[in-house]
Coordinates of C-alpha atoms in Angstrom, one line a residue:
Chain A
M1 CA -10.3 -24.5 -18.5
S2 CA -9.3 -24.3 -22.2
Q3 CA -7.4 -27.8 -23.6
L4 CA -3.6 -27.1 -22.3
P5 CA -0.9 -27.6 -25.5
T6 CA 0.2 -30.9 -24.3
D7 CA 3.9 -30.3 -26.3
R8 CA 5.2 -28.5 -22.9
R9 CA 5.5 -29.1 -19.6
Y10 CA 4.2 -26.3 -17.1
T11 CA 5.5 -25.3 -13.0
K12 CA 2.6 -24.7 -10.0
E13 CA 4.2 -20.8 -10.9
H14 CA 1.8 -21.3 -13.7
E15 CA 5.4 -20.6 -15.9
W16 CA 5.2 -23.3 -19.3
I17 CA 8.4 -25.1 -20.7
K18 CA 9.0 -25.9 -24.2
I19 CA 12.2 -28.1 -24.3
E20 CA 13.5 -28.1 -27.9
G21 CA 16.8 -30.0 -27.9
D22 CA 19.5 -28.3 -26.2
I23 CA 17.2 -25.0 -24.9
A24 CA 14.4 -23.7 -23.0
T25 CA 11.4 -22.0 -24.2
V26 CA 9.7 -20.2 -20.9
G27 CA 6.7 -17.9 -20.8
I28 CA 3.3 -17.3 -18.3
T29 CA -0.2 -19.9 -18.9
E30 CA -3.5 -18.7 -20.3
F31 CA -4.5 -19.5 -16.3
A32 CA -1.6 -17.7 -14.9
Q33 CA -2.8 -13.8 -17.7
S34 CA -6.6 -14.5 -17.2
E35 CA -5.5 -14.6 -12.5
L36 CA -3.1 -11.0 -13.8
G37 CA -5.3 -9.3 -16.0
D38 CA -4.0 -6.9 -18.0
V39 CA -0.4 -6.6 -17.9
T40 CA 0.7 -3.8 -18.5
Y41 CA 4.1 -5.1 -17.7
V42 CA 7.1 -7.2 -18.8
E43 CA 10.8 -7.4 -17.6
V44 CA 13.1 -10.3 -18.9
P45 CA 16.5 -10.8 -18.0
K46 CA 19.3 -10.2 -20.0
V47 CA 21.4 -12.1 -22.9
G48 CA 24.1 -13.9 -21.0
E49 CA 22.5 -14.5 -17.1
Q50 CA 23.2 -17.8 -15.5
L51 CA 19.5 -18.7 -14.0
S52 CA 19.4 -21.6 -10.9
Q53 CA 16.6 -23.9 -11.0
G54 CA 13.8 -21.4 -9.0
Q55 CA 15.6 -18.1 -9.8
A56 CA 13.7 -15.1 -9.5
F57 CA 14.2 -13.9 -13.4
G58 CA 11.8 -11.4 -14.5
V59 CA 8.0 -9.4 -13.6
V60 CA 5.3 -9.1 -14.4
E61 CA 2.9 -6.5 -13.8
S62 CA -0.8 -6.0 -14.6
V63 CA -3.6 -3.6 -13.5
K64 CA -4.0 -5.8 -9.9
A65 CA -0.4 -7.4 -9.1
V66 CA 3.2 -7.4 -9.6
S67 CA 4.3 -11.2 -10.2
D68 CA 7.6 -13.1 -9.7
I69 CA 8.5 -15.7 -13.2
Y70 CA 10.5 -17.8 -11.7
A71 CA 13.0 -19.5 -13.9
P72 CA 11.8 -23.8 -14.2
V73 CA 15.4 -25.5 -14.9
A74 CA 18.5 -23.9 -14.7
G75 CA 20.3 -22.6 -17.7
E76 CA 21.7 -19.7 -19.5
V77 CA 19.8 -16.9 -21.0
V78 CA 20.2 -16.9 -25.1
E79 CA 17.9 -14.9 -26.4
V80 CA 14.0 -12.8 -25.1
N81 CA 11.7 -11.8 -26.4
D82 CA 12.0 -8.2 -26.4
S83 CA 9.2 -7.2 -28.3
L84 CA 7.2 -7.9 -24.7
A85 CA 8.5 -4.4 -24.2
D86 CA 6.2 -2.5 -26.2
E87 CA 3.6 -5.1 -26.9
P88 CA 2.9 -6.6 -23.0
E89 CA -0.6 -7.4 -24.1
T90 CA 0.3 -10.3 -26.2
V91 CA 0.7 -11.7 -22.7
N92 CA -3.0 -11.8 -22.0
A93 CA -3.3 -12.4 -26.1
S94 CA -1.4 -14.6 -26.8
P95 CA 0.3 -16.5 -23.6
Y96 CA 1.6 -19.8 -25.3
E97 CA 2.8 -18.3 -28.3
G98 CA 3.7 -15.3 -29.2
A99 CA 4.5 -14.3 -25.4
W100 CA 7.2 -17.1 -25.0
M101 CA 9.7 -14.6 -22.2
V102 CA 13.0 -16.1 -22.9
K103 CA 15.2 -19.3 -24.0
L104 CA 17.2 -20.9 -21.9
R105 CA 20.3 -23.3 -22.7
L106 CA 19.8 -26.3 -20.4
A107 CA 22.5 -26.6 -17.7
G108 CA 21.4 -29.7 -17.1
P109 CA 19.2 -32.3 -16.9
A110 CA 15.7 -30.9 -18.8
D111 CA 13.6 -33.4 -16.5
S112 CA 12.7 -32.3 -13.4
P113 CA 10.2 -33.8 -10.1
D114 CA 9.0 -30.2 -10.3
L115 CA 7.4 -30.1 -13.4
L116 CA 4.3 -31.4 -13.8
S117 CA 2.2 -33.0 -17.5
A118 CA -0.9 -30.3 -18.8
D119 CA -3.5 -33.3 -17.0
E120 CA -0.6 -32.1 -13.3
Y121 CA -1.3 -28.7 -14.1
E122 CA -4.9 -28.5 -15.0
Q123 CA -4.9 -30.6 -11.6
H124 CA -3.3 -28.2 -9.9
I125 CA -5.5 -25.4 -10.6
A126 CA -9.1 -27.7 -10.4
A127 CA -7.9 -27.9 -7.1
G128 CA -7.3 -24.6 -6.7
G129 CA -3.8 -23.8 -6.6
H130 CA -2.1 -20.2 -6.8
Chain B
M1 CA -20.6 15.7 -17.8
A2 CA -16.6 15.8 -17.7
E3 CA -14.6 18.8 -16.7
P4 CA -12.1 20.6 -19.8
L5 CA -8.5 21.5 -19.0
L6 CA -7.7 24.7 -18.3
F7 CA -5.4 24.3 -21.5
E8 CA -8.7 23.6 -23.5
M9 CA -10.1 26.4 -21.9
S10 CA -6.7 28.5 -22.8
R11 CA -8.2 31.7 -25.2
P12 CA -5.5 34.0 -26.6
E13 CA -4.9 36.8 -24.7
R14 CA -7.3 36.6 -21.8
K15 CA -5.3 37.2 -18.3
G16 CA -6.5 36.0 -15.0
V17 CA -4.2 38.7 -12.6
P18 CA -3.2 42.5 -14.2
V19 CA 0.7 42.0 -13.4
P20 CA 1.8 45.9 -12.7
Q21 CA 4.4 48.1 -15.3
S22 CA 7.9 46.6 -13.9
D23 CA 9.3 49.6 -12.1
V24 CA 12.9 48.6 -12.0
P25 CA 15.5 48.6 -15.1
E26 CA 15.1 45.7 -17.3
Q27 CA 18.1 42.8 -17.8
A28 CA 18.6 41.4 -20.9
L29 CA 18.5 37.5 -20.1
P30 CA 21.0 35.9 -22.3
A31 CA 20.0 34.6 -25.4
E32 CA 20.6 30.8 -24.5
L33 CA 18.3 31.2 -21.5
C34 CA 15.6 32.7 -23.8
R35 CA 12.6 30.8 -25.8
D36 CA 10.3 31.5 -28.4
S37 CA 6.8 30.1 -26.2
L38 CA 5.5 28.8 -23.2
P39 CA 2.1 27.5 -24.0
L40 CA 0.6 27.7 -20.4
P41 CA -3.4 28.4 -20.3
E42 CA -4.7 32.2 -21.0
V43 CA -7.7 32.1 -18.7
A44 CA -9.9 34.8 -16.3
E45 CA -9.5 34.6 -12.6
R46 CA -13.5 33.8 -12.9
D47 CA -13.3 30.5 -14.7
V48 CA -10.1 29.5 -12.3
V49 CA -12.3 29.4 -8.9
K50 CA -14.8 27.8 -11.7
H51 CA -12.8 24.8 -12.7
F52 CA -11.5 24.0 -9.5
T53 CA -14.5 24.5 -7.7
R54 CA -16.6 22.1 -10.0
L55 CA -13.1 19.3 -9.8
S56 CA -13.5 19.6 -5.8
Q57 CA -17.6 19.1 -6.2
L58 CA -16.7 15.9 -8.3
N59 CA -14.4 14.5 -5.7
Y60 CA -15.4 11.8 -2.9
G61 CA -14.2 12.5 0.4
I62 CA -14.0 10.8 4.0
D63 CA -16.5 13.9 4.7
L64 CA -19.3 12.8 1.6
G65 CA -19.5 9.1 2.9
L66 CA -18.0 6.4 3.8
Y67 CA -14.6 5.3 2.7
P68 CA -14.5 1.6 3.7
L69 CA -10.7 1.2 2.0
G70 CA -10.2 -1.7 3.5
S71 CA -5.9 -1.9 5.1
C72 CA -6.1 2.0 4.7
T73 CA -7.9 2.8 7.9
M74 CA -9.9 6.1 6.2
K75 CA -12.0 7.9 9.2
Y76 CA -13.5 10.9 10.1
N77 CA -11.0 13.8 10.7
P78 CA -12.6 15.4 13.9
R79 CA -12.3 19.4 13.2
I80 CA -11.1 19.6 16.5
N81 CA -7.8 18.6 15.5
E82 CA -7.4 20.7 12.6
D83 CA -8.6 24.3 15.7
A84 CA -5.5 22.3 18.0
A85 CA -3.0 22.9 14.6
R86 CA -3.8 26.0 13.7
Q87 CA -3.9 28.1 17.4
P88 CA -0.7 30.4 16.3
G89 CA 1.5 29.2 19.5
F90 CA 1.8 26.1 16.6
A91 CA 1.5 27.2 14.0
M92 CA 3.3 30.5 12.9
I93 CA 6.5 29.3 15.1
H94 CA 9.6 27.9 13.6
P95 CA 11.7 25.8 13.6
Y96 CA 14.9 28.1 14.3
Q97 CA 12.8 30.0 17.4
P98 CA 15.5 30.0 20.6
A99 CA 13.9 26.5 22.7
E100 CA 13.1 28.4 25.2
T101 CA 10.9 30.9 23.2
V102 CA 8.9 27.5 21.7
Q103 CA 8.1 24.7 24.9
G104 CA 5.0 24.4 24.0
A105 CA 5.2 23.0 21.5
L106 CA 8.8 20.5 22.9
E107 CA 6.2 19.8 25.8
L108 CA 3.1 18.6 23.8
L109 CA 5.8 17.2 21.4
Y110 CA 7.3 15.2 24.5
E111 CA 4.0 13.9 26.0
L112 CA 3.6 12.5 22.4
Q113 CA 6.4 10.4 22.0
G114 CA 5.5 9.4 25.5
Y115 CA 1.9 8.1 25.1
L116 CA 2.4 6.8 21.7
A117 CA 5.2 4.8 23.5
E118 CA 2.2 4.0 26.8
I119 CA -0.2 3.1 24.3
S120 CA 1.9 1.0 21.9
G121 CA 4.1 -0.3 25.4
F122 CA 7.6 0.7 24.0
D123 CA 10.4 2.8 25.5
A124 CA 11.1 5.3 22.7
V125 CA 9.8 7.3 20.5
T126 CA 11.3 9.4 17.5
L127 CA 8.1 11.5 15.9
Q128 CA 10.8 12.5 13.0
P129 CA 9.7 10.0 10.0
A130 CA 7.2 11.5 7.2
A131 CA 4.7 8.6 7.0
G132 CA 4.4 5.0 7.5
A133 CA 6.5 3.5 4.7
H134 CA 9.5 5.9 6.0
G135 CA 8.7 4.5 9.7
E136 CA 9.1 1.4 8.4
L137 CA 12.6 2.4 6.9
T138 CA 13.7 3.9 9.7
G139 CA 12.7 0.7 11.4
I140 CA 15.0 -1.8 9.2
L141 CA 18.0 0.9 9.3
V142 CA 17.6 0.4 13.6
V143 CA 18.1 -3.1 12.5
R144 CA 21.2 -3.0 11.1
A145 CA 22.7 -0.3 13.0
Y146 CA 21.8 -3.1 16.3
H147 CA 23.4 -5.8 14.7
E148 CA 26.6 -4.3 13.1
S149 CA 26.8 -2.9 16.8
R150 CA 27.6 -6.1 17.9
G151 CA 30.3 -7.0 14.9
D152 CA 26.8 -9.3 13.5
S153 CA 27.4 -8.5 10.5
A154 CA 26.1 -12.6 8.3
R155 CA 22.3 -10.8 9.1
T156 CA 21.7 -10.5 5.4
K157 CA 17.4 -11.7 5.6
V158 CA 14.6 -10.3 6.2
I159 CA 11.9 -11.7 6.7
V160 CA 8.3 -10.8 5.7
P161 CA 4.6 -13.3 5.6
D162 CA 2.9 -14.0 1.9
S163 CA 0.5 -11.1 3.4
A164 CA 2.2 -8.6 3.8
H165 CA 1.6 -4.6 2.6
G166 CA 3.8 -3.9 0.2
T167 CA 6.0 -2.1 1.7
N168 CA 7.0 -4.5 3.7
P169 CA 9.6 -6.5 1.0
A170 CA 10.3 -3.0 -0.7
T171 CA 11.6 -1.5 2.2
A172 CA 14.1 -4.4 3.8
A173 CA 15.1 -4.7 -0.1
M174 CA 15.5 -0.6 -0.3
A175 CA 17.8 -1.1 3.2
G176 CA 19.4 -3.4 0.7
Y177 CA 18.7 -7.1 2.5
Q178 CA 17.0 -10.0 0.9
V179 CA 13.4 -10.6 1.3
I180 CA 12.8 -14.3 2.3
T181 CA 9.1 -14.7 1.9
V182 CA 6.3 -17.6 4.2
P183 CA 3.2 -18.6 3.5
S184 CA 0.2 -17.9 5.1
N185 CA -1.4 -20.9 6.8
A186 CA -5.2 -22.3 6.4
R187 CA -6.7 -19.6 9.1
G188 CA -4.5 -16.8 8.1
N189 CA -1.7 -17.0 10.7
V190 CA 1.7 -17.1 9.7
D191 CA 2.8 -20.7 8.9
L192 CA 5.4 -21.6 12.0
E193 CA 6.7 -24.5 10.2
A194 CA 7.9 -23.1 7.2
L195 CA 9.2 -19.7 9.6
R196 CA 11.4 -22.3 11.1
K197 CA 12.8 -23.8 8.7
V198 CA 13.8 -19.7 6.6
V199 CA 15.1 -18.8 9.9
G200 CA 18.7 -18.9 10.8
P201 CA 21.8 -16.7 11.5
D202 CA 21.4 -14.8 8.3
T203 CA 17.7 -13.6 10.0
A204 CA 18.4 -10.2 10.7
A205 CA 14.3 -9.6 11.4
M206 CA 11.3 -10.1 10.2
M207 CA 8.5 -8.1 9.6
I208 CA 4.8 -8.4 10.2
T209 CA 1.3 -6.8 10.7
N210 CA -0.5 -7.5 13.2
P211 CA -4.0 -7.8 13.3
N212 CA -3.2 -8.9 9.8
T213 CA -3.6 -7.8 6.1
L214 CA -6.6 -10.5 6.1
G215 CA -8.0 -8.2 8.9
L216 CA -6.9 -11.0 11.9
Y217 CA -5.0 -11.0 14.3
D218 CA -2.3 -14.0 14.4
E219 CA -2.7 -16.4 17.1
G220 CA 0.8 -17.7 16.8
A221 CA 2.3 -14.1 17.2
S222 CA 3.7 -14.9 20.7
E223 CA 5.4 -18.2 19.3
L224 CA 6.9 -15.8 15.9
V225 CA 8.5 -13.4 18.1
E226 CA 10.5 -15.8 20.0
I227 CA 11.8 -17.6 17.7
I228 CA 12.3 -14.6 15.4
H229 CA 14.6 -14.1 18.4
E230 CA 16.1 -17.1 18.9
A231 CA 17.8 -16.9 16.0
G232 CA 18.8 -13.4 17.3
G233 CA 16.6 -11.2 14.7
L234 CA 14.5 -8.8 15.8
V235 CA 11.3 -8.5 15.2
Y236 CA 9.0 -5.6 13.1
N237 CA 5.7 -5.0 13.7
D238 CA 3.5 -3.0 10.9
G239 CA 1.1 -0.8 13.1
A240 CA -0.9 -0.8 10.0
N241 CA -4.1 -2.4 11.4
F242 CA -3.8 -0.9 14.7
N243 CA -6.4 0.8 15.0
A244 CA -8.1 -2.8 16.4
I245 CA -6.5 -3.1 19.5
L246 CA -6.1 0.1 21.0
G247 CA -6.5 0.0 24.7
I248 CA -7.0 -4.3 24.6
V249 CA -3.4 -4.9 23.0
K250 CA -0.3 -3.8 23.3
P251 CA 2.3 -5.1 20.3
G252 CA 4.9 -4.2 23.0
E253 CA 4.4 -6.4 26.0
I254 CA 4.3 -9.2 22.9
G255 CA 8.0 -9.2 21.9
F256 CA 7.9 -6.8 19.5
D257 CA 11.1 -5.4 18.9
I258 CA 10.2 -2.0 16.6
M259 CA 6.6 -0.5 15.2
H260 CA 5.9 2.3 13.0
Y261 CA 2.8 3.8 14.1
N262 CA 0.3 5.6 11.2
V263 CA -0.8 8.0 12.2
H264 CA -3.1 9.2 9.3
K265 CA -5.3 5.8 10.5
T266 CA -4.9 5.2 13.7
F267 CA -4.8 8.8 14.6
S268 CA -7.4 10.2 12.8
T269 CA -5.1 12.8 10.8
P270 CA -5.6 13.5 7.1
H271 CA -5.3 11.0 4.4
G272 CA -4.7 10.5 1.6
G273 CA -4.4 14.3 0.2
G274 CA -0.3 13.2 -0.3
G275 CA 0.5 14.9 2.4
P276 CA 2.4 15.9 5.1
G277 CA 1.9 12.8 6.9
A278 CA 4.0 11.6 10.0
G279 CA 4.5 7.9 10.5
P280 CA 6.6 7.6 14.0
V281 CA 8.3 4.7 15.7
G282 CA 8.9 3.0 18.9
V283 CA 11.1 1.4 20.3
K284 CA 12.7 -1.2 23.1
A285 CA 14.7 0.0 25.0
H286 CA 18.5 -1.8 23.8
L287 CA 17.4 0.1 20.4
A288 CA 17.0 3.7 21.5
R289 CA 20.3 5.0 21.4
F290 CA 19.8 4.2 17.5
L291 CA 17.0 6.4 17.0
P292 CA 16.8 9.6 14.3
T293 CA 18.6 12.1 16.3
P294 CA 17.4 14.5 18.0
T295 CA 14.9 13.2 20.4
V296 CA 12.6 16.0 23.0
V297 CA 13.7 15.4 26.9
K298 CA 12.6 17.2 29.7
D299 CA 14.3 18.0 32.7
E300 CA 12.6 19.5 35.9
T301 CA 14.2 22.4 37.4
D302 CA 12.8 24.7 41.0
A303 CA 10.8 26.6 37.9
G304 CA 9.4 23.8 36.4
P305 CA 10.0 21.4 33.7
T306 CA 11.7 22.5 30.8
Y307 CA 12.4 20.9 26.9
R308 CA 14.8 20.5 24.6
L309 CA 16.1 18.8 21.9
E310 CA 18.9 16.4 22.9
P311 CA 20.9 14.1 19.9
V312 CA 20.6 10.3 19.7
P313 CA 24.1 8.9 20.7
D314 CA 24.6 6.2 18.2
S315 CA 21.7 7.6 15.8
I316 CA 20.8 6.0 11.9
G317 CA 20.8 10.2 11.8
K318 CA 18.0 12.3 10.8
L319 CA 15.3 10.9 8.9
H320 CA 13.4 14.3 8.0
A321 CA 14.4 18.0 8.8
F322 CA 13.8 19.1 11.6
W323 CA 11.0 17.1 14.1
G324 CA 9.9 16.2 12.1
N325 CA 5.9 16.9 9.9
F326 CA 4.6 18.9 13.3
G327 CA 0.8 20.0 11.6
V328 CA 0.1 16.5 11.7
L329 CA 2.0 15.4 15.6
V330 CA -0.8 18.2 16.3
R331 CA -3.4 17.0 15.3
A332 CA -2.3 13.0 16.0
Y333 CA -2.2 14.6 19.8
T334 CA -5.3 16.3 20.0
Y335 CA -7.1 12.7 18.9
I336 CA -5.3 10.7 22.1
I337 CA -6.0 13.5 24.5
A338 CA -9.3 14.4 23.0
N339 CA -10.3 10.1 23.1
G340 CA -8.5 9.0 26.7
D341 CA -7.7 6.1 27.1
T342 CA -11.3 4.6 27.6
G343 CA -12.6 6.7 24.4
L344 CA -9.5 5.0 22.3
R345 CA -10.5 1.6 23.8
A346 CA -13.9 2.4 22.5
V347 CA -12.5 3.6 19.0
S348 CA -11.0 -0.1 18.5
E349 CA -13.8 -2.1 20.2
H350 CA -16.6 -0.6 17.5
A351 CA -13.8 -0.5 14.4
V352 CA -13.5 -4.5 14.7
L353 CA -17.9 -4.4 16.0
N354 CA -18.0 -3.2 12.5
A355 CA -15.8 -4.5 10.3
N356 CA -17.6 -8.2 11.7
Y357 CA -21.5 -6.2 11.0
I358 CA -20.9 -6.4 7.7
R359 CA -19.3 -10.2 7.7
A360 CA -22.3 -11.4 9.6
K361 CA -24.6 -9.6 6.8
L362 CA -22.6 -10.5 3.9
S363 CA -21.7 -13.6 4.4
D364 CA -25.0 -15.0 3.0
V365 CA -24.4 -13.7 -0.9
Y366 CA -20.5 -13.4 -0.6
A367 CA -17.3 -16.6 -0.2
V368 CA -16.1 -15.7 3.4
P369 CA -12.4 -17.3 2.7
I370 CA -11.2 -17.3 6.2
D371 CA -14.3 -17.9 8.5
R372 CA -13.1 -16.8 10.9
I373 CA -14.1 -13.2 13.8
N374 CA -12.4 -10.5 12.3
M375 CA -10.9 -7.5 13.6
H376 CA -11.0 -4.1 12.4
E377 CA -11.7 -5.2 8.8
C378 CA -13.6 -8.0 6.9
L379 CA -12.1 -10.3 3.9
L380 CA -14.9 -11.1 1.6
S381 CA -14.4 -12.5 -1.9
G382 CA -16.2 -12.2 -5.2
S383 CA -15.7 -16.1 -6.0
R384 CA -19.0 -16.9 -6.3
Q385 CA -20.3 -13.9 -8.6
K386 CA -16.9 -14.4 -10.9
K387 CA -18.2 -17.8 -11.8
L388 CA -21.4 -16.1 -12.6
G389 CA -18.9 -14.1 -15.3
V390 CA -19.1 -10.5 -12.6
R391 CA -15.4 -10.1 -11.1
T392 CA -14.3 -8.1 -8.0
L393 CA -13.4 -4.5 -10.7
D394 CA -17.0 -5.2 -11.5
I395 CA -18.4 -4.8 -8.0
A396 CA -15.8 -2.4 -6.7
K397 CA -17.6 -0.2 -9.7
R398 CA -21.1 -1.4 -9.1
L399 CA -20.8 0.8 -5.7
I400 CA -19.5 3.9 -7.2
D401 CA -22.8 3.8 -9.1
K402 CA -24.8 2.9 -5.5
G403 CA -22.6 6.2 -3.7
F404 CA -20.1 4.1 -1.6
Y405 CA -16.1 4.8 -2.7
P406 CA -15.2 0.9 -3.6
P407 CA -13.7 -1.4 -0.4
T408 CA -9.7 -2.4 -1.4
V409 CA -10.0 -5.0 -4.4
Y410 CA -7.0 -7.5 -5.0
F411 CA -5.4 -6.6 -2.0
P412 CA -4.1 -9.1 -0.1
L413 CA -2.9 -11.2 -2.9
I414 CA -3.0 -14.9 -1.6
I415 CA -7.3 -14.0 -1.3
D416 CA -9.0 -15.0 -4.7
E417 CA -10.8 -11.9 -6.1
A418 CA -10.6 -10.2 -2.3
L419 CA -12.3 -8.0 -1.2
L420 CA -11.2 -5.7 1.3
I421 CA -13.7 -3.6 4.0
E422 CA -13.0 -1.6 6.7
P423 CA -16.1 0.5 7.8
T424 CA -13.9 1.8 11.0
E425 CA -15.5 3.4 14.3
T426 CA -17.4 6.4 12.9
E427 CA -20.1 5.3 10.7
T428 CA -23.0 4.7 11.7
V429 CA -25.0 1.4 12.1
E430 CA -27.3 3.4 9.0
T431 CA -24.6 4.0 6.7
L432 CA -23.3 0.0 7.4
D433 CA -26.9 -0.8 6.6
S434 CA -26.8 1.1 3.2
F435 CA -23.8 -0.1 2.4
I436 CA -24.4 -3.8 2.8
A437 CA -27.8 -2.9 1.0
A438 CA -25.9 -2.1 -1.8
M439 CA -23.3 -5.1 -1.3
R440 CA -26.3 -7.5 -1.5
E441 CA -28.6 -5.5 -4.3
I442 CA -24.8 -6.1 -7.0
A443 CA -24.8 -9.7 -6.0
R444 CA -28.7 -10.1 -7.1
E445 CA -28.0 -8.1 -10.1
A446 CA -24.9 -10.5 -11.2
E447 CA -27.1 -13.6 -10.8
E448 CA -30.2 -10.8 -12.8
Q449 CA -28.2 -8.8 -15.0
P450 CA -24.5 -9.3 -15.0
E451 CA -24.0 -7.1 -17.6
E452 CA -25.5 -3.7 -15.3
V453 CA -22.8 -4.4 -13.2
K454 CA -20.3 -5.6 -15.5
S455 CA -21.0 -2.2 -18.1
A456 CA -20.5 -0.4 -14.4
P457 CA -19.9 2.6 -13.8
H458 CA -22.9 4.8 -15.0
H459 CA -23.7 7.4 -13.0
T460 CA -20.7 8.8 -12.6
P461 CA -19.2 12.0 -15.5
V462 CA -16.6 9.8 -16.9
R463 CA -17.5 6.0 -17.6
R464 CA -15.0 3.3 -16.8
L465 CA -11.6 4.0 -17.1
D466 CA -8.6 2.0 -19.4
E467 CA -6.6 1.2 -17.0
A468 CA -4.7 -1.1 -19.1
T469 CA -3.9 1.2 -21.9
A470 CA -3.8 4.3 -19.1
A471 CA -0.1 1.2 -17.5
R472 CA 0.6 0.2 -21.4
R473 CA 1.5 3.7 -22.8
P474 CA 0.9 6.5 -20.1
N475 CA 0.0 10.0 -21.1
L476 CA 1.7 11.5 -18.5
R477 CA 0.8 15.9 -19.6
W478 CA -0.7 17.7 -21.5
Q479 CA 0.7 18.5 -25.5
P480 CA -0.5 21.3 -27.3
P481 CA -2.9 19.6 -30.7
E482 CA 0.0 20.1 -33.5
Q483 CA 2.8 18.4 -30.2
A484 CA -0.1 15.5 -29.2
A485 CA -0.4 14.2 -32.7
D486 CA 3.0 13.2 -33.4

């Protein structure tokens, strides 16, 4: 496993979440993209949608499988990455930067016991967490 | 060598068929319906026949060799089925004929309803649905009709295990239900503790496949049925893997309420050609009044039995024109009577034996994710090979070079680098041995010359296809070169 960015938190479902002020940016991890293989389609929600924590808000489809993406925290969708519709391969090439999926305005505290640190997430993967 | 497209073979003015002179007065079409050009391929009959013959020779089908596609039961289609379906009394009749002129066909449908009910332990069967997924929809519509008939409108959820075929959650969602997924435990059974936490007064049904898609018999099936029934829900059995338990287990006796039969899997009707197919559905007596209408009934008269169609009282409606894909049902009926009760049991015994033989002969070189005696298919994983940089997809592609159709890969989704192998009962031990030898050879290649595997296939008309680009930027139809360049 390559080094995970430490400026963000992770979920057991393989999303990452980066919090700046009251805005949370969400995407999927390097491990998730490597397990999925070549991504062929990404579906993101509409701006203005209210998401509850753990709600499935989008879909990533690859040559192998279709997976839901879950909201790591509750919030309102304020921006979505429209470029993924035309260039889903960005998810494979740049999961942590270019392929951010949504930006949420936090509805509550940014901290949740379900969010993992980079170290904890690495251990979760090493333990065979799928 | 890749075969050119008919469009690429086209030459101006070349014709396949001479069109006769018109012998009726010409009528001008309205101008807005006319176009200037119609770029159809211009080819000679001879070239068309060569083209399609070559394509047919490039095809790989069940009549050419082993087709171990897990969860699909690609068994041999006995030729006697075709002989029966081509009998003029079956092949030349019309659904609008009066019932008294098609008594033989109606008798066959009546008998088949009864045979399927008997084999599976259900009370009533509809033959209308056109395929397995269509049968699932039928079953879930019956679930809805049942709850509605009791004034029970609060049931909004259908539970599926995480090992389910994708059609199960898709069916539930299509029928308007919310899908709840429950995990499997380490033995590959539905996790009953997790199930207990999600069942309740909002549970409409649970859909399970037993044996499941891990190729394992769910050891908690009876308890699972009790949990759902206690909550007031119904249990739907996806019959995709029925080939493993014919003559051994009757799903109706375990307590399942509804089940569909994939006749193209279990009962050897043609498979994978895009249809026509059939996915009959069996139900317990209390659900019979909701089945698609009509059903075939038998009247005993002094002159002997007669058969007729009868409307179903509280039917969910018609699911298919007339009474289903009759020709397919003739084939399934033929298979059932050709095998008989002991023959059908032997089908399942051999299917299970063959799949366990493959697992036992490969378990020292491929990982076995769940170490149990399996049913009619065995689940391996390419996880050891993955550490060498060789993925399951590479193993599948390399099998093509060795002359085999690859098994199902990356399904079920809960198993890393899954290889789901279903040899069926119709293969000889020699065929199984040559498949095992090919799989062992690939395992050795993955260690000694991984590039050979990663760049496979080597011996096919086209090499590895770029599936990602095909999915991202699908090119679905031919266009003239000048338009394609746009």
